[in-house]
Short mmCIF file of C-alpha atoms in Angstrom, two decimals:
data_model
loop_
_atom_site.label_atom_id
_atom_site.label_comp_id
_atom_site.label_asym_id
_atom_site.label_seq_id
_atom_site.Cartn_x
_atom_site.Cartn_y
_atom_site.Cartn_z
CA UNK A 1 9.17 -21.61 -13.31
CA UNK A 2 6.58 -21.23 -10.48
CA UNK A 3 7.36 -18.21 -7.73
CA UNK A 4 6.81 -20.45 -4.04
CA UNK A 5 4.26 -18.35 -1.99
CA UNK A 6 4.40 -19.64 1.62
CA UNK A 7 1.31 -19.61 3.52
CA UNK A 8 0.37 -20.08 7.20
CA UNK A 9 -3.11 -19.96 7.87
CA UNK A 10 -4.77 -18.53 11.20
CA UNK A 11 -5.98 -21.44 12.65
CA UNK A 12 -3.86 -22.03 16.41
CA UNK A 13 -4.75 -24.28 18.65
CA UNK A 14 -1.16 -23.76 20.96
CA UNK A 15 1.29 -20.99 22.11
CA UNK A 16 3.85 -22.80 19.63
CA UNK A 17 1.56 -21.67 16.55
CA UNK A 18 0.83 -18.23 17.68
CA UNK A 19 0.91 -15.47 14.79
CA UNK A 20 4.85 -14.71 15.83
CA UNK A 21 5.66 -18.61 15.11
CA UNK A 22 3.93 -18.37 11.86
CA UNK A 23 6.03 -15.52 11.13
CA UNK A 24 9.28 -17.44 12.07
CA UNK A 25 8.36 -20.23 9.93
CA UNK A 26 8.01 -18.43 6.55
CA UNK A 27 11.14 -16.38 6.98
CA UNK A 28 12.82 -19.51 7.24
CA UNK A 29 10.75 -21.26 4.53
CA UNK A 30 11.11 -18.13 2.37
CA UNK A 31 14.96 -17.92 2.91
CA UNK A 32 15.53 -14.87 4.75
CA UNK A 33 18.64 -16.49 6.34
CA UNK A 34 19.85 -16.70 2.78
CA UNK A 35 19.19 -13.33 1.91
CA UNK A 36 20.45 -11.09 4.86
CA UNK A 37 24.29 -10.44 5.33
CA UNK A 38 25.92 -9.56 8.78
CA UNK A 39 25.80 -5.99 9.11
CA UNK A 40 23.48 -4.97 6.49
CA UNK A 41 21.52 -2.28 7.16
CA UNK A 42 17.71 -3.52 6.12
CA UNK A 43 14.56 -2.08 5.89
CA UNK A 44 11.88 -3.17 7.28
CA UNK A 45 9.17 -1.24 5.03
CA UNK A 46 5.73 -1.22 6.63
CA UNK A 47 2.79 1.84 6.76
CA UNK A 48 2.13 2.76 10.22
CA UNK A 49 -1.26 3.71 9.52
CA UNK A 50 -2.98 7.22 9.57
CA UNK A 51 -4.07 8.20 12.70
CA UNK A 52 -7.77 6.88 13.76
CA UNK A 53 -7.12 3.49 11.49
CA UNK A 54 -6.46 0.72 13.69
CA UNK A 55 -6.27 -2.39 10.89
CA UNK A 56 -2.89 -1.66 10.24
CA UNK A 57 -0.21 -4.26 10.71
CA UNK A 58 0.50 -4.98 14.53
CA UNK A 59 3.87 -3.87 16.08
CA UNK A 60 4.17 -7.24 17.60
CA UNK A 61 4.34 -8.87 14.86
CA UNK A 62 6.74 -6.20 13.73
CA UNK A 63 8.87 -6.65 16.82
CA UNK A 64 8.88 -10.41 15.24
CA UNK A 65 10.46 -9.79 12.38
CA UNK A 66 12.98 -7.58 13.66
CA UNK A 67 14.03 -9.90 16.07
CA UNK A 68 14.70 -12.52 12.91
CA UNK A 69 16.34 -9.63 11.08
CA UNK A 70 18.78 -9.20 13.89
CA UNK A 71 19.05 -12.95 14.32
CA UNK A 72 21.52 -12.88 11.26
CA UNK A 73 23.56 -9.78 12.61
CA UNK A 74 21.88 -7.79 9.89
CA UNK A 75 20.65 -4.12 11.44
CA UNK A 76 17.23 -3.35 10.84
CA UNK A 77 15.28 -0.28 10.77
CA UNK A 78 11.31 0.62 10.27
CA UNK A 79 10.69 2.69 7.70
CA UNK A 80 7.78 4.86 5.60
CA UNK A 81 7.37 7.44 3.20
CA UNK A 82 5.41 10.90 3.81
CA UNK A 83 2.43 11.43 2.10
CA UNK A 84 0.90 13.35 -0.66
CA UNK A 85 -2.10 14.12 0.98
CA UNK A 86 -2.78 16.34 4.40
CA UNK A 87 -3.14 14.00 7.31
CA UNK A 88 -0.84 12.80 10.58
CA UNK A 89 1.93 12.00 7.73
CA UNK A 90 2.18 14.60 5.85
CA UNK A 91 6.10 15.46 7.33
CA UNK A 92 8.29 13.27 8.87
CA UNK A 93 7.65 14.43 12.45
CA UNK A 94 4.01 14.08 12.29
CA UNK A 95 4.72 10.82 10.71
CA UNK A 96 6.90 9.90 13.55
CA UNK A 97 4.13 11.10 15.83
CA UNK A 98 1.54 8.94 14.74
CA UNK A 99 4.08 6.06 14.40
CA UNK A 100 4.54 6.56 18.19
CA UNK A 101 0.82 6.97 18.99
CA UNK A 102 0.00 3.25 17.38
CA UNK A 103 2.81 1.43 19.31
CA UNK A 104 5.69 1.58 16.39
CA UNK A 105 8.58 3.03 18.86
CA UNK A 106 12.67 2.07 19.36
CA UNK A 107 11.19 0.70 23.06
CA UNK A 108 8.58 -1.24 21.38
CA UNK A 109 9.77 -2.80 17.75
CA UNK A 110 13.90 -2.83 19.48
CA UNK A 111 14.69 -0.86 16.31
CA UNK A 112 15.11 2.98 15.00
CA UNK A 113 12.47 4.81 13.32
CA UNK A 114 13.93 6.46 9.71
CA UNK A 115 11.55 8.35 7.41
CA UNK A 116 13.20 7.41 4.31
CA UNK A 117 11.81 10.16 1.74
CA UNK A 118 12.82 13.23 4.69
CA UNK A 119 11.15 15.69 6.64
CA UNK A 120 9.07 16.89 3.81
CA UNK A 121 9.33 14.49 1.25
CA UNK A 122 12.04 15.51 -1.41
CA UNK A 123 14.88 13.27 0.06
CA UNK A 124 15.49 11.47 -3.39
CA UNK A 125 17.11 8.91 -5.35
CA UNK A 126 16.42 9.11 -9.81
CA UNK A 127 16.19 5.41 -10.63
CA UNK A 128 16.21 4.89 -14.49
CA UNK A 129 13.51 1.78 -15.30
CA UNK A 130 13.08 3.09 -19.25
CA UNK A 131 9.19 2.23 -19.51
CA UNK A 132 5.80 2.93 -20.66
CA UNK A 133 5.09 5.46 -18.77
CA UNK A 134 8.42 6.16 -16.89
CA UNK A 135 12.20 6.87 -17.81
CA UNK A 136 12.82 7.47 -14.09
CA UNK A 137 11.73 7.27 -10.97
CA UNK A 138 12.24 8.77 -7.39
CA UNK A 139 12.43 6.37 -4.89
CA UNK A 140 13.19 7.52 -0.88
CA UNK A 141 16.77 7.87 -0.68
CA UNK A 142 17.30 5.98 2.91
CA UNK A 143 15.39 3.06 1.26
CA UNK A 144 17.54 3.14 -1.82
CA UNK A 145 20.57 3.42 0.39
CA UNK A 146 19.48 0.31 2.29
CA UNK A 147 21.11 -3.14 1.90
CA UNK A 148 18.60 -5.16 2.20
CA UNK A 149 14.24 -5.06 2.74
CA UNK A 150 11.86 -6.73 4.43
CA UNK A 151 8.58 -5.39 2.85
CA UNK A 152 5.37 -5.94 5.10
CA UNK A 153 2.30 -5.39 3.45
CA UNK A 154 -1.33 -5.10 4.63
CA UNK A 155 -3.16 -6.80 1.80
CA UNK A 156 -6.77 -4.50 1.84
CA UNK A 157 -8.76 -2.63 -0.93
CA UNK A 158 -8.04 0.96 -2.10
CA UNK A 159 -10.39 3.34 -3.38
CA UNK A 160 -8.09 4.14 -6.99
CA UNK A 161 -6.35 1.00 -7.09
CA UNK A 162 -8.58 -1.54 -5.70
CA UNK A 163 -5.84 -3.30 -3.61
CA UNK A 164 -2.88 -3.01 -2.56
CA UNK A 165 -0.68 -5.30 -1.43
CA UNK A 166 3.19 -5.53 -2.24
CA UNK A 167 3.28 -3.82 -5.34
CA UNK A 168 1.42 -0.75 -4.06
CA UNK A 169 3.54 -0.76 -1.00
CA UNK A 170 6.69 -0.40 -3.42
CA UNK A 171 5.51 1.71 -5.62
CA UNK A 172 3.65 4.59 -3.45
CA UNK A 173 5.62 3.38 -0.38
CA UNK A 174 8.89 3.32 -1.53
CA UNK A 175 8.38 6.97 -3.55
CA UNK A 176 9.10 10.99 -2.82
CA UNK A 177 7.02 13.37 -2.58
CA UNK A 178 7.23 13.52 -6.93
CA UNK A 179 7.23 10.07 -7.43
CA UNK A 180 3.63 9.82 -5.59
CA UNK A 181 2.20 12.97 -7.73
CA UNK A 182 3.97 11.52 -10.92
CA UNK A 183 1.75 8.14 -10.27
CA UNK A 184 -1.55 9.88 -9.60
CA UNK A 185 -1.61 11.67 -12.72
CA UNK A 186 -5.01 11.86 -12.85
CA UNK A 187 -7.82 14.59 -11.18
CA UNK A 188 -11.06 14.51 -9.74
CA UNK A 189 -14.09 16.16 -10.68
CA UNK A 190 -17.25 17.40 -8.82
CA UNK A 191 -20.97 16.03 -9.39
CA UNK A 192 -22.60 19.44 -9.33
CA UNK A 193 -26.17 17.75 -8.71
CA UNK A 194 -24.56 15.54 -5.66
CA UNK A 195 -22.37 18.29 -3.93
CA UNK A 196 -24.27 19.97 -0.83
CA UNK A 197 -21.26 22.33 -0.72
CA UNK A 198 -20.70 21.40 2.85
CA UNK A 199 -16.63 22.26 2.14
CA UNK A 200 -15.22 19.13 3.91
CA UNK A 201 -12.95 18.18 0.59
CA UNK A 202 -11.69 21.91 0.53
CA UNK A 203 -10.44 21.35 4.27
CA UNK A 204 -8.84 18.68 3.60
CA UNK A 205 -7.26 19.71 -0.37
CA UNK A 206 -3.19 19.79 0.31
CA UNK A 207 -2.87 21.71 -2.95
CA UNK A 208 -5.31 24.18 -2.37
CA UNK A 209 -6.91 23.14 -5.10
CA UNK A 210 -10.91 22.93 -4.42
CA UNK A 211 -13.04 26.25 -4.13
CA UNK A 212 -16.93 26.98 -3.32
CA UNK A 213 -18.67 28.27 -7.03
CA UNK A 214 -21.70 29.34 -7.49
CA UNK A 215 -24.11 29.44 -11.02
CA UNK A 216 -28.10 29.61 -10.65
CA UNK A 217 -28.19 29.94 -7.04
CA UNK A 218 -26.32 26.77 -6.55
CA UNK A 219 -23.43 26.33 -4.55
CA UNK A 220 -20.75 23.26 -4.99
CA UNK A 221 -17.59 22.97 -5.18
CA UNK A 222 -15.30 23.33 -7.95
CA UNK A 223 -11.50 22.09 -8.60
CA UNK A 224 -8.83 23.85 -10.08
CA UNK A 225 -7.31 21.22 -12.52
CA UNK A 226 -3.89 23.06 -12.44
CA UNK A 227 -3.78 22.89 -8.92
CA UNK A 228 -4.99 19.38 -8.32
CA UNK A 229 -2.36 17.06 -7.62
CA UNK A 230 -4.76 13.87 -7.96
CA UNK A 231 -4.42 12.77 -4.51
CA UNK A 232 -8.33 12.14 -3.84
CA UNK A 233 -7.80 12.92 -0.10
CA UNK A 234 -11.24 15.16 -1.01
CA UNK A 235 -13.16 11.81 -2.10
CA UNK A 236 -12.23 9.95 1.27
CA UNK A 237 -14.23 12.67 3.09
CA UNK A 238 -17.04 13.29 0.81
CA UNK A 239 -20.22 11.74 2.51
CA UNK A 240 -22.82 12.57 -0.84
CA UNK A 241 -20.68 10.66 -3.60
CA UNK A 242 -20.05 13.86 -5.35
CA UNK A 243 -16.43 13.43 -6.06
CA UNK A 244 -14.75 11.28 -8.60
CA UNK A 245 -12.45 10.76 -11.05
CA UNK A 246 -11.66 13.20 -14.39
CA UNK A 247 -11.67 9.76 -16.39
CA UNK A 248 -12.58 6.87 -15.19
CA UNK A 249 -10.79 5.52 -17.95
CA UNK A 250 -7.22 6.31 -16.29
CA UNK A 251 -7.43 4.13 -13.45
CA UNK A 252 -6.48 1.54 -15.84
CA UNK A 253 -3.20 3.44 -16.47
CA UNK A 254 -2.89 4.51 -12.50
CA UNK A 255 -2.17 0.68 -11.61
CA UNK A 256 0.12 0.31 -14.13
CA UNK A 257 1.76 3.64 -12.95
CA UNK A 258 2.33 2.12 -9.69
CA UNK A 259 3.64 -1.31 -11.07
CA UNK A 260 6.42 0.66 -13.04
CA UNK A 261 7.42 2.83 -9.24
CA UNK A 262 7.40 -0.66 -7.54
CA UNK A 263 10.03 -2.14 -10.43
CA UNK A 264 11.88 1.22 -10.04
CA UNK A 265 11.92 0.83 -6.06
CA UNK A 266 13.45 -2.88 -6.42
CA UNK A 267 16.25 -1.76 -9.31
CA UNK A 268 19.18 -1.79 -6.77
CA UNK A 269 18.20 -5.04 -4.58
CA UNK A 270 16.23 -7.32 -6.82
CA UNK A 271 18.03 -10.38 -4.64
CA UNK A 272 17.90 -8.70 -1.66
CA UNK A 273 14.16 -8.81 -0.34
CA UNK A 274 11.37 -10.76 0.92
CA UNK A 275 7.94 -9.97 1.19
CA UNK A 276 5.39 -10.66 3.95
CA UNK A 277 1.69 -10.12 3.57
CA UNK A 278 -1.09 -9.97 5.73
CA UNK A 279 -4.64 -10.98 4.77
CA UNK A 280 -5.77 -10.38 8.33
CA UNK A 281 -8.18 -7.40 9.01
CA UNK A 282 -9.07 -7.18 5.33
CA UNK A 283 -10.84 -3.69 4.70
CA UNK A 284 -12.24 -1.95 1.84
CA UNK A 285 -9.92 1.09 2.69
CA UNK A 286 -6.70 1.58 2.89
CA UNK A 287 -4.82 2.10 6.08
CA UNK A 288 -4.21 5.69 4.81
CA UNK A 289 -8.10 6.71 6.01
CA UNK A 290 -8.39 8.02 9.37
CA UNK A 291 -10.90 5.24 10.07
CA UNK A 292 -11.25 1.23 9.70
CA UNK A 293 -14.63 -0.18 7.93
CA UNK A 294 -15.60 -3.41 8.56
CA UNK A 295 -14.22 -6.46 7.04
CA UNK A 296 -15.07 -8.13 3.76
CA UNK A 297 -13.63 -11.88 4.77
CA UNK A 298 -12.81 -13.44 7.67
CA UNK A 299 -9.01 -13.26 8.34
CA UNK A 300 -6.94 -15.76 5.89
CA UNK A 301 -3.43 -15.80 7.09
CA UNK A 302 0.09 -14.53 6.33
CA UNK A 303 2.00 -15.16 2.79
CA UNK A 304 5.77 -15.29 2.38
CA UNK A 305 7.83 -14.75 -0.90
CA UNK A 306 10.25 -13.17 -3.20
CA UNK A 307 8.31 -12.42 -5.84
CA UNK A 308 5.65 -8.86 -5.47
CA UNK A 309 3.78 -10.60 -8.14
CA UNK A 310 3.01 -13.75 -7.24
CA UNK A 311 2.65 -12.76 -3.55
CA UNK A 312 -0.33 -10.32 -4.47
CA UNK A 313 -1.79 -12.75 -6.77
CA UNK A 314 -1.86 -15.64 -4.28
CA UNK A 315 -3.74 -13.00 -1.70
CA UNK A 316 -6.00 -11.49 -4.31
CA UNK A 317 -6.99 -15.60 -4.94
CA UNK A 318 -7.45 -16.35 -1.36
CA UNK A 319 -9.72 -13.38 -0.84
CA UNK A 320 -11.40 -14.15 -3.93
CA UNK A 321 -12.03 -17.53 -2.75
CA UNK A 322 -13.08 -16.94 1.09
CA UNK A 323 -16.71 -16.24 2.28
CA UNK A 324 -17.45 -12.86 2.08
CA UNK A 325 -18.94 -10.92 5.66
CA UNK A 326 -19.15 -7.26 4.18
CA UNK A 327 -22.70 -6.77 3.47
CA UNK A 328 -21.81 -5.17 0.23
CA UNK A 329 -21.36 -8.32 -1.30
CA UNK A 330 -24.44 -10.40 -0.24
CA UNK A 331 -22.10 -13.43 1.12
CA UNK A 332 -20.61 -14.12 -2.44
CA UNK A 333 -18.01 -16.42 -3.32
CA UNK A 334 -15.74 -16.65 -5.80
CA UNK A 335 -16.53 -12.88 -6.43
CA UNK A 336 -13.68 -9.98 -7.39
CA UNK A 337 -14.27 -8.23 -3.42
CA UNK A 338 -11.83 -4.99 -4.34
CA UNK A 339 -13.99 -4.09 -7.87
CA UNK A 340 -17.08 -5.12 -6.62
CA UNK A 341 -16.63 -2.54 -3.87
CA UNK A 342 -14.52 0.13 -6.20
CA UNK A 343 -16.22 -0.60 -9.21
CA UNK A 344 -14.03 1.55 -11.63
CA UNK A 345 -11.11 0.19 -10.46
CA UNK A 346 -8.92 -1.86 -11.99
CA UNK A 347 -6.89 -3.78 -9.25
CA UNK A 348 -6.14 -6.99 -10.94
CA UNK A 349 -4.05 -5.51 -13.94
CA UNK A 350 -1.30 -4.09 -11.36
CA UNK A 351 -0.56 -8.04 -11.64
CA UNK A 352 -1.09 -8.34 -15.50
CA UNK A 353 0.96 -5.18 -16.00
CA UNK A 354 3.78 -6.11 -13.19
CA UNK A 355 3.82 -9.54 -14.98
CA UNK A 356 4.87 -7.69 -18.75
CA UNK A 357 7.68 -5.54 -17.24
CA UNK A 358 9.02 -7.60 -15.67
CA UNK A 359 8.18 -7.28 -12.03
CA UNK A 360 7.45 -10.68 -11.04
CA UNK A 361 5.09 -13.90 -12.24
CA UNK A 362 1.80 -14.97 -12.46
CA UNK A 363 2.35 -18.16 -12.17
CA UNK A 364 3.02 -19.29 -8.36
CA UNK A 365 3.35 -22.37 -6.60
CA UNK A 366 1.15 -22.21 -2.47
CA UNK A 367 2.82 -23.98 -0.02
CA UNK A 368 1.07 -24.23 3.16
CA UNK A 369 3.68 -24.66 6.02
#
């Protein structure tokens, strides 16, 4: 049977089909009333974005959703994970901190603030899931503890996975501190003839892992691959494309990494959450950079379902589909945006793989309300 993805496009013409109406309308299309008990406590699980990225979800339309949450006596609260990498979220009060800075505060979303993996990451839950790669996984206690989830997702591109949407917002967003390193099981390497040894990726390394070398009177850098944790924080920086994956091979395996985390994040509520998506400020980057580039498309709309699959494949289609404005892809349609930017990536098979364990469907039903 078909998974319904709701969609509302951004066309508005009236204040009574603003974005926050939109919103209203695919909760109740997608069933939220249905799903929500009095008195649960729910996440709402959203990335606040790093600091200096503005193309992150909005806290108004945030502030929407809680209202609907609390609409059905349910008691939400926003939540996030730390990260991996060095940034303004590498501990919970930083995280808080830059939460605060881009609007996300009790005063302004009329709900708490929880950090769900801890102040440094390790606050953890072992969920078995018995797969490929994975027996276990470690998904943030507080959102393992939750009742119920709301799971907004910025759809966008990502430099190692392509996109992310839903899935990746499970599976990175819903893990510790050792449930992100055990998905980026892979390393970088350094282009000895592109590096200028300028150090920015050692400044940046959270694992220490990136020194200056030096062989023929050249100096570049040079990565420890015991110490690299396979973050790529150091490729994000890197302004001379010296910096890439070990194997280019394993990004194939990293997205199916990340589809086994987002099964293992859903385990204990598989009936118990909806997803919202956002195809609106649709960026090569993810909102983890400390920057926002430019937009490949034109803003879409907003998606509603209970199904990570199907959700992510509707988006991916819609972007496929839509004009393209990023001068990096010449005004193509019906063109792969996400591996025609990150060429070695393999985005698409998140879906493929999330389909085979289990995750969700492929096949979905779009039902423009």
């Amino acid at each position: 049977m078909k998974a319904k993805v709701y969609f509302a496009d951004m066309h508005c013409r009236k204040k009574a089909d603003n974005k926050a109406s939109k919103i209203e309308r695919l909760c109740e299309a997608v069933g939220l009333k249905n799903i929500l008990k009095k008195d649960e406590l729910t996440a709402i699980k959203l990335h606040f974005g790093e600091f200096g990225n503005d193309t992150h979800i909005r806290p108004q339309l945030v502030r929407k959703v809680v209202d609907l949450v609390k609409q059905e006596k349910a008691k939400p609260f926003l939540t996030d994970t730390n990260t991996l990498y060095s940034g303004s979220r590498k501990n919970s009060v930083d995280h808080l901190n830059t939460a605060y800075a881009h609007g996300f505060s009790p005063c302004t979303v009329d709900a708490p603030i929880i950090i769900a993996d801890g102040l440094h990451g390790k606050n953890q839950v072992s969920v078995p899931v018995d797969l490929k790669y994975f027996k276990e996984t470690f998904i943030a206690r507080e959102i393992f503890d939750a009742d119920s989830m709301v799971v907004l997702s910025h759809f966008k591109g990502h430099i190692v996975a392509g996109f992310g949407g839903a899935i990746k917002n499970l599976a990175m967003g819903c893990a510790s501190f050792w449930g992100k390193r055990a998905q980026h099981d892979t390393r970088v390497r350094v282009n000895k003839e592109n590096c200028t040894a300028c150090s920015s990726c050692i400044k940046v390394c959270p694992a220490s892992a990136i020194s200056m070398k030096k062989e023929n009177e050249q100096k570049f850098a040079f990565v420890n691959r015991e110490l690299c944790i396979g973050c790529f924080e150091c490729s994000t920086v890197c302004e001379y494309n010296a910096i890439n994956n070990e194997h280019d091979s394993d990004l194939h395996n990293f997205v199916e990494r990340i589809s086994e985390y987002a099964y293992g994040a859903i385990q204990n509520k598989k009936d118990k959450i909806i997803y919202i998506n956002f195809l609106l400020s649709i960026t090569p980057d993810c909102d983890c950079v400390s920057w926002s580039d430019a937009p490949m498309v034109a803003d879409i709309g907003i998606l509603a379902s209970t199904d990570p699959v199907a959700i992510d494949k509707a988006c991916y289609d819609l972007v496929t589909k839509a004009q393209s404005i990023h001068p990096m892809e010449n005004n193509g349609i019906n063109i792969d945006k996400f591996s025609h930017r990150w060429e070695k990536t393999f985005g698409y098979h998140q879906l493929e793989y999330g389909a085979e364990i289990g995750l969700g469907t492929l096949d979905y039903e779009l039902i423009h309300i």
